[in-house]
Amino acid sequence: MQERGALQQVGIYANEPFDSYFSGNTVQICPVGALTGTAYRFRARPFDLVSSPSVCEHCASGCAQRTDHRRGKVLRRLAGDDPEVNEEWNCDKGRWAFSYATQPDLLTTP
């Protein structure tokens, strides 16, 4: 915790980045929703999203995920609950790397 009283904020150590392969899980476990990902922040409210169960496509583990989308556009991915594969966690690649499918240089024909 940084500062005191009304100025108190959650923070990290000075000059040390919060770097972890699973750092995106802090967004999902934040109890008040104050931590959000930049791809999702200020673009929609949770009640505006349609959630669909999905599977991560980035490795052979097949982690369960929940894909939240609005008007046909994926806005965020959260870990699904699969006790035998990924429990309630997923890696940052599975959580944040969904935007590759909407890039303008994506090949659409062979």
CSV table of N, CA and C in Angstrom, one decimal:
chain,number,residue,atom,x,y,z
A,1,MET,N,0.8,-1.2,0.0
A,1,MET,CA,0.0,0.0,0.0
A,1,MET,C,0.9,1.2,0.0
A,2,GLN,N,0.5,2.2,-0.8
A,2,GLN,CA,1.3,3.5,-0.9
A,2,GLN,C,0.4,4.6,-0.3
A,3,GLU,N,1.1,5.6,0.3
A,3,GLU,CA,0.4,6.7,0.9
A,3,GLU,C,-0.4,6.3,2.1
A,4,ARG,N,-1.2,7.2,2.6
A,4,ARG,CA,-2.0,6.9,3.8
A,4,ARG,C,-3.4,7.7,3.7
A,5,GLY,N,-4.3,7.2,4.4
A,5,GLY,CA,-5.6,7.8,4.5
A,5,GLY,C,-6.4,7.8,3.1
A,6,ALA,N,-7.0,8.9,2.7
A,6,ALA,CA,-7.7,9.0,1.5
A,6,ALA,C,-6.9,8.8,0.3
A,7,LEU,N,-5.6,9.0,0.4
A,7,LEU,CA,-4.7,8.9,-0.8
A,7,LEU,C,-4.1,7.5,-0.9
A,8,GLN,N,-4.5,6.6,-0.1
A,8,GLN,CA,-3.9,5.3,-0.1
A,8,GLN,C,-4.2,4.5,-1.4
A,9,GLN,N,-3.2,3.9,-2.0
A,9,GLN,CA,-3.4,3.2,-3.3
A,9,GLN,C,-2.6,1.9,-3.2
A,10,VAL,N,-3.1,0.9,-4.0
A,10,VAL,CA,-2.3,-0.3,-4.1
A,10,VAL,C,-1.2,-0.1,-5.1
A,11,GLY,N,0.0,-0.5,-4.8
A,11,GLY,CA,1.1,-0.2,-5.7
A,11,GLY,C,2.1,-1.3,-5.7
A,12,ILE,N,3.2,-1.1,-6.4
A,12,ILE,CA,4.3,-2.1,-6.4
A,12,ILE,C,5.6,-1.4,-5.9
A,13,TYR,N,6.6,-2.1,-5.7
A,13,TYR,CA,7.9,-1.5,-5.2
A,13,TYR,C,8.4,-0.5,-6.2
A,14,ALA,N,9.0,0.5,-5.7
A,14,ALA,CA,9.6,1.5,-6.6
A,14,ALA,C,10.6,0.9,-7.5
A,15,ASN,N,10.6,1.3,-8.8
A,15,ASN,CA,11.6,0.9,-9.8
A,15,ASN,C,11.6,-0.6,-10.0
A,16,GLU,N,10.6,-1.3,-9.6
A,16,GLU,CA,10.5,-2.8,-9.9
A,16,GLU,C,9.1,-3.1,-10.6
A,17,PRO,N,9.2,-3.5,-11.8
A,17,PRO,CA,7.9,-3.8,-12.6
A,17,PRO,C,7.2,-5.0,-12.0
A,18,PHE,N,5.9,-5.0,-12.1
A,18,PHE,CA,5.1,-6.2,-11.8
A,18,PHE,C,5.2,-7.1,-13.0
A,19,ASP,N,6.1,-8.0,-12.9
A,19,ASP,CA,6.4,-8.9,-14.1
A,19,ASP,C,6.2,-10.3,-13.7
A,20,SER,N,5.2,-11.0,-14.3
A,20,SER,CA,4.9,-12.4,-14.0
A,20,SER,C,4.2,-13.0,-15.2
A,21,TYR,N,4.4,-14.2,-15.4
A,21,TYR,CA,3.8,-14.9,-16.5
A,21,TYR,C,2.2,-15.0,-16.3
A,22,PHE,N,1.8,-14.8,-15.1
A,22,PHE,CA,0.4,-14.9,-14.7
A,22,PHE,C,-0.1,-13.6,-14.1
A,23,SER,N,0.5,-12.5,-14.4
A,23,SER,CA,0.1,-11.2,-13.8
A,23,SER,C,-1.3,-10.8,-14.2
A,24,GLY,N,-1.8,-11.2,-15.3
A,24,GLY,CA,-3.2,-10.9,-15.7
A,24,GLY,C,-4.3,-11.4,-14.8
A,25,ASN,N,-3.9,-12.4,-14.0
A,25,ASN,CA,-4.9,-13.0,-13.1
A,25,ASN,C,-5.3,-12.0,-12.0
A,26,THR,N,-4.5,-11.0,-11.8
A,26,THR,CA,-4.8,-10.0,-10.8
A,26,THR,C,-6.1,-9.2,-11.2
A,27,VAL,N,-6.3,-9.1,-12.5
A,27,VAL,CA,-7.4,-8.4,-13.0
A,27,VAL,C,-8.7,-9.2,-12.7
A,28,GLN,N,-8.6,-10.5,-12.8
A,28,GLN,CA,-9.8,-11.3,-12.5
A,28,GLN,C,-10.1,-11.5,-11.0
A,29,ILE,N,-9.1,-11.5,-10.2
A,29,ILE,CA,-9.4,-11.7,-8.8
A,29,ILE,C,-9.5,-10.4,-8.0
A,30,CYS,N,-9.4,-9.2,-8.6
A,30,CYS,CA,-9.6,-8.0,-7.9
A,30,CYS,C,-11.1,-7.9,-7.4
A,31,PRO,N,-11.2,-7.8,-6.1
A,31,PRO,CA,-12.6,-7.9,-5.5
A,31,PRO,C,-13.5,-6.7,-5.8
A,32,VAL,N,-13.0,-5.6,-6.2
A,32,VAL,CA,-13.9,-4.5,-6.5
A,32,VAL,C,-13.9,-4.0,-7.9
A,33,GLY,N,-13.1,-4.7,-8.8
A,33,GLY,CA,-13.1,-4.4,-10.2
A,33,GLY,C,-12.3,-3.1,-10.5
A,34,ALA,N,-11.4,-2.7,-9.6
A,34,ALA,CA,-10.7,-1.5,-9.9
A,34,ALA,C,-9.5,-1.8,-10.9
A,35,LEU,N,-9.1,-3.0,-10.9
A,35,LEU,CA,-8.0,-3.3,-11.9
A,35,LEU,C,-8.6,-3.9,-13.2
A,36,THR,N,-8.3,-3.3,-14.3
A,36,THR,CA,-8.9,-3.7,-15.6
A,36,THR,C,-7.8,-3.8,-16.6
A,37,GLY,N,-8.0,-4.5,-17.6
A,37,GLY,CA,-7.0,-4.6,-18.7
A,37,GLY,C,-7.3,-3.4,-19.7
A,38,THR,N,-6.2,-2.9,-20.4
A,38,THR,CA,-6.3,-1.8,-21.2
A,38,THR,C,-7.2,-2.1,-22.4
A,39,ALA,N,-7.3,-3.3,-22.9
A,39,ALA,CA,-8.1,-3.6,-24.0
A,39,ALA,C,-9.6,-3.5,-23.7
A,40,TYR,N,-9.9,-3.6,-22.4
A,40,TYR,CA,-11.3,-3.6,-22.0
A,40,TYR,C,-11.7,-2.3,-21.3
A,41,ARG,N,-10.8,-1.6,-20.7
A,41,ARG,CA,-11.1,-0.4,-19.9
A,41,ARG,C,-11.9,0.6,-20.7
A,42,PHE,N,-13.0,1.1,-20.1
A,42,PHE,CA,-13.8,2.2,-20.7
A,42,PHE,C,-14.5,1.8,-22.0
A,43,ARG,N,-14.5,0.6,-22.4
A,43,ARG,CA,-15.2,0.2,-23.6
A,43,ARG,C,-16.5,-0.5,-23.4
A,44,ALA,N,-16.8,-1.0,-22.3
A,44,ALA,CA,-18.1,-1.7,-22.0
A,44,ALA,C,-18.2,-1.9,-20.5
A,45,ARG,N,-19.4,-2.1,-20.1
A,45,ARG,CA,-19.7,-2.5,-18.7
A,45,ARG,C,-19.9,-4.0,-18.7
A,46,PRO,N,-19.6,-4.6,-17.5
A,46,PRO,CA,-19.8,-6.1,-17.5
A,46,PRO,C,-21.2,-6.6,-17.9
A,47,PHE,N,-22.2,-5.8,-17.6
A,47,PHE,CA,-23.6,-6.2,-17.9
A,47,PHE,C,-23.9,-6.0,-19.4
A,48,ASP,N,-23.0,-5.3,-20.2
A,48,ASP,CA,-23.2,-5.1,-21.6
A,48,ASP,C,-22.6,-6.3,-22.4
A,49,LEU,N,-21.9,-7.2,-21.7
A,49,LEU,CA,-21.1,-8.2,-22.4
A,49,LEU,C,-21.9,-9.5,-22.5
A,50,VAL,N,-21.6,-10.2,-23.6
A,50,VAL,CA,-22.1,-11.6,-23.8
A,50,VAL,C,-21.0,-12.5,-23.5
A,51,SER,N,-21.1,-13.5,-22.6
A,51,SER,CA,-20.0,-14.4,-22.3
A,51,SER,C,-20.2,-15.7,-23.0
A,52,SER,N,-19.1,-16.3,-23.5
A,52,SER,CA,-19.2,-17.6,-24.1
A,52,SER,C,-18.0,-18.4,-23.6
A,53,PRO,N,-18.3,-19.7,-23.3
A,53,PRO,CA,-17.2,-20.5,-22.9
A,53,PRO,C,-16.3,-20.8,-24.1
A,54,SER,N,-15.0,-20.8,-23.9
A,54,SER,CA,-14.0,-21.1,-25.0
A,54,SER,C,-12.8,-21.8,-24.5
A,55,VAL,N,-11.9,-22.1,-25.4
A,55,VAL,CA,-10.7,-22.8,-25.1
A,55,VAL,C,-9.5,-22.0,-25.6
A,56,CYS,N,-8.5,-21.8,-24.9
A,56,CYS,CA,-7.3,-21.1,-25.3
A,56,CYS,C,-6.7,-21.8,-26.5
A,57,GLU,N,-6.3,-21.0,-27.5
A,57,GLU,CA,-5.7,-21.6,-28.7
A,57,GLU,C,-4.2,-21.4,-28.8
A,58,HIS,N,-3.6,-20.9,-27.8
A,58,HIS,CA,-2.1,-20.6,-27.9
A,58,HIS,C,-1.2,-21.7,-27.5
A,59,CYS,N,-1.6,-22.8,-26.9
A,59,CYS,CA,-0.7,-23.9,-26.6
A,59,CYS,C,-1.5,-25.2,-26.6
A,60,ALA,N,-0.9,-26.3,-26.3
A,60,ALA,CA,-1.5,-27.6,-26.4
A,60,ALA,C,-2.3,-27.9,-25.1
A,61,SER,N,-2.2,-27.1,-24.1
A,61,SER,CA,-2.9,-27.4,-22.8
A,61,SER,C,-4.4,-27.4,-22.9
A,62,GLY,N,-4.9,-26.5,-23.7
A,62,GLY,CA,-6.4,-26.4,-23.9
A,62,GLY,C,-7.1,-25.8,-22.7
A,63,CYS,N,-6.5,-24.7,-22.1
A,63,CYS,CA,-7.1,-24.1,-20.9
A,63,CYS,C,-8.5,-23.6,-21.2
A,64,ALA,N,-9.4,-23.8,-20.2
A,64,ALA,CA,-10.7,-23.2,-20.3
A,64,ALA,C,-10.7,-21.7,-20.1
A,65,GLN,N,-11.5,-21.0,-20.9
A,65,GLN,CA,-11.6,-19.6,-20.8
A,65,GLN,C,-13.0,-19.2,-21.0
A,66,ARG,N,-13.3,-17.9,-20.6
A,66,ARG,CA,-14.6,-17.3,-20.9
A,66,ARG,C,-14.3,-16.1,-21.7
A,67,THR,N,-14.8,-16.1,-22.9
A,67,THR,CA,-14.6,-14.9,-23.8
A,67,THR,C,-15.8,-14.0,-23.7
A,68,ASP,N,-15.6,-12.7,-23.4
A,68,ASP,CA,-16.6,-11.7,-23.3
A,68,ASP,C,-16.6,-10.9,-24.5
A,69,HIS,N,-17.7,-10.7,-25.2
A,69,HIS,CA,-17.7,-9.9,-26.4
A,69,HIS,C,-19.0,-9.0,-26.4
A,70,ARG,N,-18.9,-8.0,-27.3
A,70,ARG,CA,-20.0,-7.1,-27.4
A,70,ARG,C,-20.0,-6.7,-28.9
A,71,ARG,N,-21.2,-6.8,-29.5
A,71,ARG,CA,-21.4,-6.4,-30.9
A,71,ARG,C,-20.4,-7.1,-31.8
A,72,GLY,N,-20.1,-8.3,-31.6
A,72,GLY,CA,-19.3,-9.1,-32.4
A,72,GLY,C,-17.8,-8.9,-32.2
A,73,LYS,N,-17.4,-8.2,-31.2
A,73,LYS,CA,-16.0,-7.9,-31.0
A,73,LYS,C,-15.6,-8.4,-29.6
A,74,VAL,N,-14.5,-9.2,-29.6
A,74,VAL,CA,-14.0,-9.7,-28.3
A,74,VAL,C,-13.4,-8.5,-27.5
A,75,LEU,N,-13.8,-8.4,-26.3
A,75,LEU,CA,-13.3,-7.3,-25.5
A,75,LEU,C,-12.4,-7.8,-24.3
A,76,ARG,N,-12.6,-9.0,-23.9
A,76,ARG,CA,-11.7,-9.5,-22.8
A,76,ARG,C,-11.9,-11.0,-22.8
A,77,ARG,N,-10.9,-11.6,-22.2
A,77,ARG,CA,-10.9,-13.1,-21.9
A,77,ARG,C,-10.6,-13.3,-20.4
A,78,LEU,N,-11.3,-14.1,-19.8
A,78,LEU,CA,-11.1,-14.5,-18.4
A,78,LEU,C,-10.9,-16.0,-18.3
A,79,ALA,N,-10.3,-16.4,-17.2
A,79,ALA,CA,-10.0,-17.9,-17.0
A,79,ALA,C,-11.3,-18.5,-16.8
A,80,GLY,N,-11.5,-19.7,-17.4
A,80,GLY,CA,-12.7,-20.5,-17.1
A,80,GLY,C,-12.4,-21.5,-15.9
A,81,ASP,N,-13.3,-22.2,-15.5
A,81,ASP,CA,-13.1,-23.1,-14.4
A,81,ASP,C,-13.0,-24.6,-14.9
A,82,ASP,N,-11.8,-25.1,-15.0
A,82,ASP,CA,-11.6,-26.5,-15.4
A,82,ASP,C,-10.6,-27.1,-14.4
A,83,PRO,N,-11.0,-27.7,-13.4
A,83,PRO,CA,-10.1,-28.2,-12.3
A,83,PRO,C,-9.0,-29.2,-12.8
A,84,GLU,N,-9.2,-29.9,-13.9
A,84,GLU,CA,-8.2,-30.8,-14.4
A,84,GLU,C,-7.2,-30.2,-15.3
A,85,VAL,N,-7.5,-29.0,-15.8
A,85,VAL,CA,-6.5,-28.4,-16.8
A,85,VAL,C,-5.9,-27.2,-16.2
A,86,ASN,N,-6.6,-26.2,-16.0
A,86,ASN,CA,-6.1,-24.9,-15.5
A,86,ASN,C,-6.7,-24.3,-14.2
A,87,GLU,N,-7.5,-25.1,-13.6
A,87,GLU,CA,-8.2,-24.7,-12.4
A,87,GLU,C,-9.0,-23.4,-12.7
A,88,GLU,N,-8.6,-22.3,-12.0
A,88,GLU,CA,-9.3,-21.0,-12.3
A,88,GLU,C,-8.3,-20.0,-12.8
A,89,TRP,N,-7.2,-20.4,-13.4
A,89,TRP,CA,-6.1,-19.5,-13.8
A,89,TRP,C,-5.8,-19.7,-15.3
A,90,ASN,N,-5.2,-18.6,-15.9
A,90,ASN,CA,-4.6,-18.8,-17.2
A,90,ASN,C,-3.5,-17.8,-17.4
A,91,CYS,N,-2.6,-18.1,-18.3
A,91,CYS,CA,-1.4,-17.4,-18.5
A,91,CYS,C,-1.8,-16.0,-19.2
A,92,ASP,N,-0.8,-15.1,-19.3
A,92,ASP,CA,-1.1,-13.8,-19.9
A,92,ASP,C,-1.3,-13.9,-21.4
A,93,LYS,N,-0.6,-14.9,-22.0
A,93,LYS,CA,-0.8,-15.0,-23.5
A,93,LYS,C,-2.2,-15.4,-23.8
A,94,GLY,N,-2.8,-16.3,-23.1
A,94,GLY,CA,-4.2,-16.7,-23.3
A,94,GLY,C,-5.1,-15.6,-23.0
A,95,ARG,N,-4.8,-14.7,-22.0
A,95,ARG,CA,-5.7,-13.7,-21.6
A,95,ARG,C,-5.6,-12.5,-22.5
A,96,TRP,N,-4.4,-12.1,-23.0
A,96,TRP,CA,-4.3,-10.8,-23.7
A,96,TRP,C,-4.1,-11.0,-25.2
A,97,ALA,N,-3.7,-12.1,-25.7
A,97,ALA,CA,-3.3,-12.2,-27.1
A,97,ALA,C,-4.4,-12.5,-28.1
A,98,PHE,N,-5.7,-12.1,-27.8
A,98,PHE,CA,-6.8,-12.4,-28.7
A,98,PHE,C,-6.9,-11.4,-29.8
A,99,SER,N,-6.2,-10.3,-29.8
A,99,SER,CA,-6.4,-9.3,-30.8
A,99,SER,C,-5.8,-9.6,-32.2
A,100,TYR,N,-5.0,-10.7,-32.2
A,100,TYR,CA,-4.3,-11.0,-33.5
A,100,TYR,C,-5.4,-11.4,-34.5
A,101,ALA,N,-6.5,-11.8,-34.2
A,101,ALA,CA,-7.6,-12.2,-35.1
A,101,ALA,C,-8.2,-11.1,-35.8
A,102,THR,N,-8.0,-9.9,-35.3
A,102,THR,CA,-8.7,-8.7,-35.9
A,102,THR,C,-7.7,-7.7,-36.6
A,103,GLN,N,-6.4,-8.2,-36.7
A,103,GLN,CA,-5.4,-7.3,-37.3
A,103,GLN,C,-5.7,-7.1,-38.8
A,104,PRO,N,-5.4,-6.0,-39.4
A,104,PRO,CA,-5.7,-5.7,-40.8
A,104,PRO,C,-4.8,-6.5,-41.7
A,105,ASP,N,-3.6,-7.0,-41.3
A,105,ASP,CA,-2.7,-7.7,-42.1
A,105,ASP,C,-2.9,-9.2,-42.0
A,106,LEU,N,-4.0,-9.7,-41.4
A,106,LEU,CA,-4.3,-11.1,-41.2
A,106,LEU,C,-4.7,-11.7,-42.6
A,107,LEU,N,-4.0,-12.8,-42.9
A,107,LEU,CA,-4.3,-13.5,-44.2
A,107,LEU,C,-5.7,-14.1,-44.1
A,108,THR,N,-6.5,-13.8,-45.1
A,108,THR,CA,-7.9,-14.3,-45.2
A,108,THR,C,-8.1,-15.4,-46.2
A,109,THR,N,-7.1,-15.5,-47.1
A,109,THR,CA,-7.2,-16.5,-48.2
A,109,THR,C,-5.8,-17.2,-48.3
A,110,PRO,N,-5.7,-18.4,-48.8
A,110,PRO,CA,-4.4,-19.0,-48.9
A,110,PRO,C,-3.6,-18.5,-50.0
